[in-house]
Tab-separated table of C-alpha atoms in Angstrom:
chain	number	residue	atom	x	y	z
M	1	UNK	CA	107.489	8.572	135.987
M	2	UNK	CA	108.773	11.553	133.623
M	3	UNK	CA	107.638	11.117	130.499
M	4	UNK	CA	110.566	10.942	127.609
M	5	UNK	CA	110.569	12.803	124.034
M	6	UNK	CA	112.886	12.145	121.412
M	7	UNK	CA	113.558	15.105	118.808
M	8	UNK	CA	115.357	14.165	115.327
M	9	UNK	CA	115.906	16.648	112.625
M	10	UNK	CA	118.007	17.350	109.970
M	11	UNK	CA	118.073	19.589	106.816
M	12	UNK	CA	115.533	18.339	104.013
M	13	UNK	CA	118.693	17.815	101.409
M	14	UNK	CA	120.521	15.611	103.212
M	15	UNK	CA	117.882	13.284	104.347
M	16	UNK	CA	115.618	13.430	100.753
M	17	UNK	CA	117.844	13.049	97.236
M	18	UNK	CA	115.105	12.551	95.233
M	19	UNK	CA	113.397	14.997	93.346
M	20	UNK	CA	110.215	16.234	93.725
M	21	UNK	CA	108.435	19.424	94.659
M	22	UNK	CA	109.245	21.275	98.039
M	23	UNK	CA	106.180	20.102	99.506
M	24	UNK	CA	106.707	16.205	99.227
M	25	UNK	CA	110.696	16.690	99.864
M	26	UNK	CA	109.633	18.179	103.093
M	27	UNK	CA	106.434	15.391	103.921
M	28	UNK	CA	109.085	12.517	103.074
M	29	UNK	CA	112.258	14.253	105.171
M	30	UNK	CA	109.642	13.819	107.887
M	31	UNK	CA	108.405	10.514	107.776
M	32	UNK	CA	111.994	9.551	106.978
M	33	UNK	CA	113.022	10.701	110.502
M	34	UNK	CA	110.126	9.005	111.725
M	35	UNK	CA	111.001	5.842	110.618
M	36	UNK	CA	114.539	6.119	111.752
M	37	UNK	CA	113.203	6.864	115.163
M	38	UNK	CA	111.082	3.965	114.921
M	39	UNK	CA	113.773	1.732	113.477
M	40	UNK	CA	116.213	2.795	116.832
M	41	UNK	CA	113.603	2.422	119.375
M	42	UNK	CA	113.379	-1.218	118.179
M	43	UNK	CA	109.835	-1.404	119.135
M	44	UNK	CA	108.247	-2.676	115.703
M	45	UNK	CA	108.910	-4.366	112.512
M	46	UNK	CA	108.227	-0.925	110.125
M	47	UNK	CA	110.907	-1.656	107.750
M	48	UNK	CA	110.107	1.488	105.039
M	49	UNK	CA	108.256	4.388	104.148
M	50	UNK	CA	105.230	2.372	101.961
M	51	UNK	CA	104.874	0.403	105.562
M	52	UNK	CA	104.961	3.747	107.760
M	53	UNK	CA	102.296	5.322	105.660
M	54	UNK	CA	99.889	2.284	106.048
M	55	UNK	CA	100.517	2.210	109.888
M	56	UNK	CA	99.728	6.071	110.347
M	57	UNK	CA	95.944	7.418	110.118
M	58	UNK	CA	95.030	11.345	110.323
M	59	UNK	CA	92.892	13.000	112.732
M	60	UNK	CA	90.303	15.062	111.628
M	61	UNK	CA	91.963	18.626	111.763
M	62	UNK	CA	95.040	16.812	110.288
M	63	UNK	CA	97.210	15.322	113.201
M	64	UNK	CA	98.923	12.228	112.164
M	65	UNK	CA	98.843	9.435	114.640
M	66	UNK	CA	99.677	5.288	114.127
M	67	UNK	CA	96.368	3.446	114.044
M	68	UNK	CA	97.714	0.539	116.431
M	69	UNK	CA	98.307	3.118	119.471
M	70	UNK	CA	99.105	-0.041	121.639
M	71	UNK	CA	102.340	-0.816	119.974
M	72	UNK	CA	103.777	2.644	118.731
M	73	UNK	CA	104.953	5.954	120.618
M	74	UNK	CA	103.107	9.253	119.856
M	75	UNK	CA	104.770	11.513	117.671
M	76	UNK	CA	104.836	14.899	115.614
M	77	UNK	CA	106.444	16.393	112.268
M	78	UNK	CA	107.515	19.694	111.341
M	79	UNK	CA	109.246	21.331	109.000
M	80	UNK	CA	110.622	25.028	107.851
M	81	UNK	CA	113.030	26.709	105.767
M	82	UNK	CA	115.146	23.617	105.355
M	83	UNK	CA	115.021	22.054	108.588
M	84	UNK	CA	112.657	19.084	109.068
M	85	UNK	CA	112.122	17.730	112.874
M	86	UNK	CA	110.269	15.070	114.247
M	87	UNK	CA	109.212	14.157	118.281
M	88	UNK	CA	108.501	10.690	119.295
M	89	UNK	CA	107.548	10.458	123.100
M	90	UNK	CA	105.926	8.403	125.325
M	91	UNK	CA	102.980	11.041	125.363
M	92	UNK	CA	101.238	13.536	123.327
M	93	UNK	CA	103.181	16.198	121.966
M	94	UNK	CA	103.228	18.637	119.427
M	95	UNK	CA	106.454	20.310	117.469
M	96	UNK	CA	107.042	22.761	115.566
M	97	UNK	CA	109.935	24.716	113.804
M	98	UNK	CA	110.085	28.341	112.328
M	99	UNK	CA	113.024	29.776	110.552
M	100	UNK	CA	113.735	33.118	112.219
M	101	UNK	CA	113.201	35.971	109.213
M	102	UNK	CA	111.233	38.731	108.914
M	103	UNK	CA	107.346	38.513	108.205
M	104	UNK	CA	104.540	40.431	107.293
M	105	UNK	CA	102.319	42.951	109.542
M	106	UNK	CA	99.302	41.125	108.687
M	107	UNK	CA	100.446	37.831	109.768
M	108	UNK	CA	101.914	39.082	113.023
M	109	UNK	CA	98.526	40.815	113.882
M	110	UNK	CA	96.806	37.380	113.107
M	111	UNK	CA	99.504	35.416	115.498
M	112	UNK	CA	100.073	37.400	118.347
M	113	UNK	CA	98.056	38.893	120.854
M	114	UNK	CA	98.036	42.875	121.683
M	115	UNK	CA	100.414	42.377	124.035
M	116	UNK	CA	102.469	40.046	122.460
M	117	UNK	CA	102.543	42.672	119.469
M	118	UNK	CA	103.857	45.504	122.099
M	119	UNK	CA	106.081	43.346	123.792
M	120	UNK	CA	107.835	41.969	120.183
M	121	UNK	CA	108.124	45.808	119.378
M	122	UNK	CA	110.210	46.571	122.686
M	123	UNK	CA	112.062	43.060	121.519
M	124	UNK	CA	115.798	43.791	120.142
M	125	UNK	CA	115.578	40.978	118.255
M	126	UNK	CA	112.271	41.246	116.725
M	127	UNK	CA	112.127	38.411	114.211
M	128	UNK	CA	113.592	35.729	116.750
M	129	UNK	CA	111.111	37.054	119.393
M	130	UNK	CA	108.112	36.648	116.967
M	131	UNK	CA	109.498	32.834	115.825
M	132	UNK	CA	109.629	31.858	119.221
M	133	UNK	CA	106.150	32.605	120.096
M	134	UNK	CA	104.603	31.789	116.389
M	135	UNK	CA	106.452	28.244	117.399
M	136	UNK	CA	105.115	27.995	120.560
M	137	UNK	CA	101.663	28.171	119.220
M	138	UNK	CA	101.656	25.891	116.611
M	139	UNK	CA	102.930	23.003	118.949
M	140	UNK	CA	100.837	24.032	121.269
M	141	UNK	CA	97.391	23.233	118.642
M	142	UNK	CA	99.051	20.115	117.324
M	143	UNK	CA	99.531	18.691	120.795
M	144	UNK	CA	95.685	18.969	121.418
M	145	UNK	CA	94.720	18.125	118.196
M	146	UNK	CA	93.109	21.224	117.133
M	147	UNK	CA	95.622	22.113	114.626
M	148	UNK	CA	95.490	25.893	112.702
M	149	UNK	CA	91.562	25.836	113.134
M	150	UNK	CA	91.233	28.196	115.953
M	151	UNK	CA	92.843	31.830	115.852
M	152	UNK	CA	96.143	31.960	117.280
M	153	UNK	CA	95.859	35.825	118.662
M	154	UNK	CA	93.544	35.001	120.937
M	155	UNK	CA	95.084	31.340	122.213
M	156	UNK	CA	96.040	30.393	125.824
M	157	UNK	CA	98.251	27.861	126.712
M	158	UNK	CA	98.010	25.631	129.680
M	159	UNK	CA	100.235	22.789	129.005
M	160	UNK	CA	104.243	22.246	129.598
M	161	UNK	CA	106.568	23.783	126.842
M	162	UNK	CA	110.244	23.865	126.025
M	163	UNK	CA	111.871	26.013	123.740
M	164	UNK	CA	115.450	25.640	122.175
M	165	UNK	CA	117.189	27.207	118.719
M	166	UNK	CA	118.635	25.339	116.119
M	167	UNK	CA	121.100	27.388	114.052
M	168	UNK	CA	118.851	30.486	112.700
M	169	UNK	CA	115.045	28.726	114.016
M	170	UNK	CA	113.240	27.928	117.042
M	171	UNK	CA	111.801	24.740	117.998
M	172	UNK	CA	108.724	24.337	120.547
M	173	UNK	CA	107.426	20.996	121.850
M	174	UNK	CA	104.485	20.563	123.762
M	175	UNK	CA	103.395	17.811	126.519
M	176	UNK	CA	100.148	18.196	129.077
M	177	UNK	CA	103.798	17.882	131.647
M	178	UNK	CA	107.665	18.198	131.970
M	179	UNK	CA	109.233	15.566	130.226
M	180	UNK	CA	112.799	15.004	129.200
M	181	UNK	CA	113.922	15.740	125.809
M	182	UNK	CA	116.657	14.329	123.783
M	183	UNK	CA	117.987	15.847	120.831
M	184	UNK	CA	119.107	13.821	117.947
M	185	UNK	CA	120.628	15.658	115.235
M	186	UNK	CA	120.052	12.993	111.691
M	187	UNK	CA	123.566	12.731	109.782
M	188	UNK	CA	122.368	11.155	106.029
């Protein structure tokens, strides 16, 4: 049986109103497409954000996960620019988004590998070629739990991954295999 994610996002201002600092508009945009994946997949009685938070524990390099693992699907949150996205699948997975812009030498040199560095610099399209893999990477370490502990220039990959751009970023997910992804775009 092929395993099945579902991918919401939206932009952060039309799914948070409230005020706040960019941090928590970003955590609640999240969790709010969370809970309206939750709240479509008709699988549980979380009614609101104060009852998603008390469902959901944290892993020990940060990876968010619902403490009754019986009853709810896995999932993952990211968030960039002002994009939020969230993957709930019937497996592990990790997401992640990156806006596509320009970024500094040092951080490239900490993300990518040597040739990864020489093959971005033959890249016509430098900044999207960098997002791609920096997105890559960071879904891969949230699918196995290891999060941003381990360097990323020196990371190899050995799990199924599926790329795809949403206006000017790239989204990666992450499963150990193929699955089939649906992409729900969030409305508020």
């Amino acid at each position: 049986m092929t395993n099945q994610i579902w991918i919401y996002y939206g932009k952060i201002e039309n799914l948070v109103k409230e005020e706040g600092s960019k941090q928590k508009r970003e955590r609640t945009a999240g969790r709010l497409l969370l809970l309206n994946a939750i709240k479509k997949s008709n699988i549980q009685t979380i009614q609101n954000l104060e009852e998603l938070e008390q469902s959901i524990e944290i892993g020990a390099h940060g990876k968010p996960y619902f403490k009754d693992k019986t009853r709810f699907p896995f999932f993952n949150i990211s968030h960039s620019g002002t994009y939020a996205v969230c993957a709930v699948a019937t497996c592990e997975i990790g997401i992640d988004i990156q806006k596509i812009q320009s970024y500094s030498p040092r951080l490239l040199r900490r993300i990518l590998t040597k040739q990864e560095l020489s093959q971005m610099e033959q890249s016509e399209e430098k900044e999207s070629f960098f997002c791609r893999l920096w997105s890559q990477k960071e879904s891969y370490v949230k699918w196995n739990g290891e999060g941003i502990t381990r360097e990323l220039d020196t990371l190899e990959k050995n799990a199924w991954q599926e790329s795809f751009s949403i206006e000017n970023y790239w989204v990666c997910v992450t499963a150990q295999s193929a699955c089939k992804i649906e992409c729900i775009k969030e409305a508020k």
